[in-house]
Amino acid sequence: MKISASVPDDLWESARDFLDADSTSGVVQEALRRVLADRTGGPSYAEVPAGDPALDDSLEDLRDRLIDEARELFQRGYRKGVELIHKLDWQQLQWVAEQGVVRAAEAVGQAVRDLERGDLDRVSVIRPALLIEYLGRYADMTGSTEWAPSTVEIEGMDRAFQDVWKRVRGTGATGAHLSKQQRNALQRRGGAS
């Protein structure tokens, strides 16, 4: 089937990046698969109660509360990401931005384990203690750190790394997708505008 559609550029770019698809058909097909997967499946008895205004209101309140909580966690992670970036040099920023904070933390942890075993071929790009401070047990492979940021905080940190990386490289991020508060925070902390 061939269709024609009009999609705002920023929405299209966000969807393409989120779905990790290069072609137009790939983006549309993956989006449709995900929509259908969310709406179908499950046993025949698994029907959501319909026509219950009190339940609908309760679900709406719950959704709003959880969105607010997730937004707060994401923004906390974003701020922590910017704070961590201030402690890194160019090579370290590039290294983390290219692989994401969790993979970077795992790589640092693996390098530490290798060094402890005498394998000096792997050297950590970033001081392990610095990543443990920001990523808790994601970076501490010894199991001695119990604390870990939430997944949403990690997403915020990753977004901060991507935003700063793109701004520094001049590869697209203009700050238009950032809130005024986020742009001001980056500028106050020395980020490019």
mmCIF file of C-alpha atoms in Angstrom:
data_model
loop_
_atom_site.group_PDB
_atom_site.id
_atom_site.type_symbol
_atom_site.label_atom_id
_atom_site.label_comp_id
_atom_site.label_asym_id
_atom_site.label_seq_id
_atom_site.Cartn_x
_atom_site.Cartn_y
_atom_site.Cartn_z
ATOM 1 C CA MET A 1 0.000 0.000 0.000
ATOM 2 C CA LYS A 2 1.318 3.436 -0.847
ATOM 3 C CA ILE A 3 0.233 6.446 1.223
ATOM 4 C CA SER A 4 1.099 10.106 1.487
ATOM 5 C CA ALA A 5 1.224 11.917 4.813
ATOM 6 C CA SER A 6 2.329 15.242 6.222
ATOM 7 C CA VAL A 7 4.363 15.064 9.444
ATOM 8 C CA PRO A 8 6.083 17.964 11.261
ATOM 9 C CA ASP A 9 9.874 17.756 10.862
ATOM 10 C CA ASP A 10 10.644 17.651 14.586
ATOM 11 C CA LEU A 11 8.069 14.896 15.191
ATOM 12 C CA TRP A 12 9.486 12.871 12.286
ATOM 13 C CA GLU A 13 13.087 13.240 13.503
ATOM 14 C CA SER A 14 12.110 12.264 17.051
ATOM 15 C CA ALA A 15 10.161 9.221 15.827
ATOM 16 C CA ARG A 16 12.974 8.136 13.496
ATOM 17 C CA ASP A 17 15.562 8.442 16.286
ATOM 18 C CA PHE A 18 13.321 6.730 18.849
ATOM 19 C CA LEU A 19 12.420 3.854 16.526
ATOM 20 C CA ASP A 20 16.007 3.631 15.232
ATOM 21 C CA ALA A 21 14.813 3.262 11.631
ATOM 22 C CA ASP A 22 16.414 4.912 8.623
ATOM 23 C CA SER A 23 13.813 4.604 5.888
ATOM 24 C CA THR A 24 10.406 6.254 5.785
ATOM 25 C CA SER A 25 8.742 2.860 5.352
ATOM 26 C CA GLY A 26 10.714 1.443 8.269
ATOM 27 C CA VAL A 27 9.591 4.227 10.611
ATOM 28 C CA VAL A 28 5.930 3.928 9.629
ATOM 29 C CA GLN A 29 5.917 0.126 9.759
ATOM 30 C CA GLU A 30 7.598 -0.025 13.172
ATOM 31 C CA ALA A 31 5.251 2.651 14.571
ATOM 32 C CA LEU A 32 2.215 0.738 13.303
ATOM 33 C CA ARG A 33 3.544 -2.531 14.766
ATOM 34 C CA ARG A 34 3.955 -0.879 18.152
ATOM 35 C CA VAL A 35 0.484 0.686 18.069
ATOM 36 C CA LEU A 36 -1.096 -2.656 17.197
ATOM 37 C CA ALA A 37 0.927 -4.500 19.841
ATOM 38 C CA ASP A 38 -0.358 -2.055 22.448
ATOM 39 C CA ARG A 39 -3.978 -2.551 21.379
ATOM 40 C CA THR A 40 -4.156 -6.262 20.636
ATOM 41 C CA GLY A 41 -3.270 -9.490 22.296
ATOM 42 C CA GLY A 42 -4.158 -10.973 25.605
ATOM 43 C CA PRO A 43 -6.922 -13.377 26.516
ATOM 44 C CA SER A 44 -10.521 -12.685 25.492
ATOM 45 C CA TYR A 45 -11.586 -11.947 29.081
ATOM 46 C CA ALA A 46 -8.980 -9.182 29.447
ATOM 47 C CA GLU A 47 -11.303 -6.278 28.759
ATOM 48 C CA VAL A 48 -10.913 -2.911 30.402
ATOM 49 C CA PRO A 49 -14.078 -1.844 32.283
ATOM 50 C CA ALA A 50 -15.996 0.575 30.072
ATOM 51 C CA GLY A 51 -18.388 3.345 31.001
ATOM 52 C CA ASP A 52 -17.122 3.854 34.568
ATOM 53 C CA PRO A 53 -16.567 7.612 35.027
ATOM 54 C CA ALA A 54 -15.028 7.187 38.489
ATOM 55 C CA LEU A 55 -12.491 4.691 37.139
ATOM 56 C CA ASP A 56 -11.749 6.930 34.146
ATOM 57 C CA ASP A 57 -11.138 9.890 36.481
ATOM 58 C CA SER A 58 -8.973 7.758 38.735
ATOM 59 C CA LEU A 59 -6.889 6.555 35.786
ATOM 60 C CA GLU A 60 -6.497 10.112 34.507
ATOM 61 C CA ASP A 61 -5.342 11.304 37.945
ATOM 62 C CA LEU A 62 -2.938 8.388 38.181
ATOM 63 C CA ARG A 63 -1.541 9.103 34.715
ATOM 64 C CA ASP A 64 -1.033 12.790 35.551
ATOM 65 C CA ARG A 65 0.698 11.979 38.846
ATOM 66 C CA LEU A 66 3.035 9.447 37.259
ATOM 67 C CA ILE A 67 3.874 11.758 34.351
ATOM 68 C CA ASP A 68 4.764 14.494 36.828
ATOM 69 C CA GLU A 69 6.930 12.061 38.796
ATOM 70 C CA ALA A 70 8.652 10.775 35.653
ATOM 71 C CA ARG A 71 9.237 14.337 34.422
ATOM 72 C CA GLU A 72 10.861 15.213 37.754
ATOM 73 C CA LEU A 73 13.105 12.130 37.607
ATOM 74 C CA PHE A 74 14.069 12.819 33.978
ATOM 75 C CA GLN A 75 14.951 16.422 34.773
ATOM 76 C CA ARG A 76 16.949 15.340 37.824
ATOM 77 C CA GLY A 77 18.878 12.935 35.608
ATOM 78 C CA TYR A 78 19.389 15.632 32.978
ATOM 79 C CA ARG A 79 20.829 17.976 35.614
ATOM 80 C CA LYS A 80 23.076 15.199 36.940
ATOM 81 C CA GLY A 81 24.231 14.512 33.393
ATOM 82 C CA VAL A 82 25.168 18.159 32.846
ATOM 83 C CA GLU A 83 26.940 18.179 36.224
ATOM 84 C CA LEU A 84 28.907 15.050 35.275
ATOM 85 C CA ILE A 85 29.828 16.478 31.867
ATOM 86 C CA HIS A 86 31.440 19.453 33.605
ATOM 87 C CA LYS A 87 33.866 16.990 35.214
ATOM 88 C CA LEU A 88 34.837 15.332 31.923
ATOM 89 C CA ASP A 89 37.228 16.254 29.165
ATOM 90 C CA TRP A 90 36.495 16.081 25.428
ATOM 91 C CA GLN A 91 37.544 12.445 25.007
ATOM 92 C CA GLN A 92 35.428 11.347 27.954
ATOM 93 C CA LEU A 93 32.376 13.285 26.751
ATOM 94 C CA GLN A 94 32.693 11.743 23.303
ATOM 95 C CA TRP A 95 33.156 8.267 24.713
ATOM 96 C CA VAL A 96 30.061 8.416 26.929
ATOM 97 C CA ALA A 97 27.905 10.221 24.345
ATOM 98 C CA GLU A 98 28.655 7.594 21.715
ATOM 99 C CA GLN A 99 27.673 4.633 23.843
ATOM 100 C CA GLY A 100 25.343 5.988 26.519
ATOM 101 C CA VAL A 101 25.910 6.286 30.237
ATOM 102 C CA VAL A 102 24.954 2.724 31.205
ATOM 103 C CA ARG A 103 27.181 1.076 28.597
ATOM 104 C CA ALA A 104 29.986 3.453 29.545
ATOM 105 C CA ALA A 105 29.559 2.533 33.205
ATOM 106 C CA GLU A 106 29.583 -1.172 32.361
ATOM 107 C CA ALA A 107 32.744 -0.725 30.277
ATOM 108 C CA VAL A 108 34.451 1.106 33.139
ATOM 109 C CA GLY A 109 33.421 -1.651 35.547
ATOM 110 C CA GLN A 110 34.752 -4.305 33.179
ATOM 111 C CA ALA A 111 38.037 -2.405 32.789
ATOM 112 C CA VAL A 112 38.396 -2.239 36.563
ATOM 113 C CA ARG A 113 37.797 -5.997 36.860
ATOM 114 C CA ASP A 114 40.301 -6.683 34.078
ATOM 115 C CA LEU A 115 42.933 -4.513 35.746
ATOM 116 C CA GLU A 116 42.355 -6.256 39.075
ATOM 117 C CA ARG A 117 43.021 -9.580 37.324
ATOM 118 C CA GLY A 118 46.242 -8.184 35.856
ATOM 119 C CA ASP A 119 44.943 -7.632 32.313
ATOM 120 C CA LEU A 120 46.493 -4.247 31.629
ATOM 121 C CA ASP A 121 45.250 -4.067 28.036
ATOM 122 C CA ARG A 122 42.008 -2.431 29.108
ATOM 123 C CA VAL A 123 42.244 0.974 30.677
ATOM 124 C CA SER A 124 39.248 2.943 31.852
ATOM 125 C CA VAL A 125 38.661 6.232 30.063
ATOM 126 C CA ILE A 126 36.924 7.696 33.125
ATOM 127 C CA ARG A 127 37.769 7.311 36.797
ATOM 128 C CA PRO A 128 35.435 4.603 38.130
ATOM 129 C CA ALA A 129 34.742 6.551 41.325
ATOM 130 C CA LEU A 130 33.344 9.435 39.283
ATOM 131 C CA LEU A 131 30.863 7.229 37.455
ATOM 132 C CA ILE A 132 29.945 5.394 40.656
ATOM 133 C CA GLU A 133 29.125 8.774 42.195
ATOM 134 C CA TYR A 134 26.611 9.464 39.418
ATOM 135 C CA LEU A 135 25.487 5.978 38.399
ATOM 136 C CA GLY A 136 25.752 3.957 41.585
ATOM 137 C CA ARG A 137 25.653 0.223 41.048
ATOM 138 C CA TYR A 138 25.474 0.629 37.259
ATOM 139 C CA ALA A 139 29.169 1.576 37.435
ATOM 140 C CA ASP A 140 30.202 -0.392 40.539
ATOM 141 C CA MET A 141 30.642 -3.976 39.454
ATOM 142 C CA THR A 142 31.936 -5.005 42.880
ATOM 143 C CA GLY A 143 28.430 -5.014 44.303
ATOM 144 C CA SER A 144 29.416 -2.763 47.180
ATOM 145 C CA THR A 145 27.160 0.101 46.038
ATOM 146 C CA GLU A 146 23.441 -0.410 46.553
ATOM 147 C CA TRP A 147 22.234 2.912 45.161
ATOM 148 C CA ALA A 148 21.307 3.285 41.481
ATOM 149 C CA PRO A 149 19.399 6.006 39.651
ATOM 150 C CA SER A 150 16.056 5.104 38.133
ATOM 151 C CA THR A 151 15.753 4.213 34.471
ATOM 152 C CA VAL A 152 14.086 7.569 33.823
ATOM 153 C CA GLU A 153 16.997 9.400 35.498
ATOM 154 C CA ILE A 154 19.379 7.466 33.235
ATOM 155 C CA GLU A 155 17.309 8.547 30.221
ATOM 156 C CA GLY A 156 17.670 12.154 31.396
ATOM 157 C CA MET A 157 21.434 11.757 31.777
ATOM 158 C CA ASP A 158 21.715 10.213 28.327
ATOM 159 C CA ARG A 159 19.685 13.066 26.874
ATOM 160 C CA ALA A 160 22.003 15.618 28.526
ATOM 161 C CA PHE A 161 25.022 13.899 26.990
ATOM 162 C CA GLN A 162 23.389 13.828 23.564
ATOM 163 C CA ASP A 163 22.288 17.469 23.777
ATOM 164 C CA VAL A 164 25.707 18.728 24.848
ATOM 165 C CA TRP A 165 27.484 16.496 22.330
ATOM 166 C CA LYS A 166 25.307 17.751 19.480
ATOM 167 C CA ARG A 167 25.669 21.368 20.565
ATOM 168 C CA VAL A 168 29.438 21.151 20.764
ATOM 169 C CA ARG A 169 29.724 19.384 17.426
ATOM 170 C CA GLY A 170 27.107 21.608 15.820
ATOM 171 C CA THR A 171 25.247 18.584 14.460
ATOM 172 C CA GLY A 172 21.681 19.637 14.868
ATOM 173 C CA ALA A 173 20.826 20.420 18.456
ATOM 174 C CA THR A 174 19.986 24.078 18.612
ATOM 175 C CA GLY A 175 18.298 23.941 21.946
ATOM 176 C CA ALA A 176 14.869 24.344 20.319
ATOM 177 C CA HIS A 177 13.711 21.058 21.869
ATOM 178 C CA LEU A 178 14.970 22.089 25.295
ATOM 179 C CA SER A 179 12.806 23.976 27.712
ATOM 180 C CA LYS A 180 13.807 27.540 28.516
ATOM 181 C CA GLN A 181 14.816 26.342 31.984
ATOM 182 C CA GLN A 182 17.091 23.636 30.517
ATOM 183 C CA ARG A 183 18.713 26.083 28.072
ATOM 184 C CA ASN A 184 19.343 28.545 30.911
ATOM 185 C CA ALA A 185 20.808 25.798 33.099
ATOM 186 C CA LEU A 186 23.175 24.759 30.312
ATOM 187 C CA GLN A 187 24.231 28.355 29.721
ATOM 188 C CA ARG A 188 24.794 29.002 33.450
ATOM 189 C CA ARG A 189 26.927 25.881 33.704
ATOM 190 C CA GLY A 190 29.007 26.841 30.671
ATOM 191 C CA GLY A 191 27.205 24.975 27.893
ATOM 192 C CA ALA A 192 27.169 26.420 24.403
ATOM 193 C CA SER A 193 24.021 28.218 23.288
#
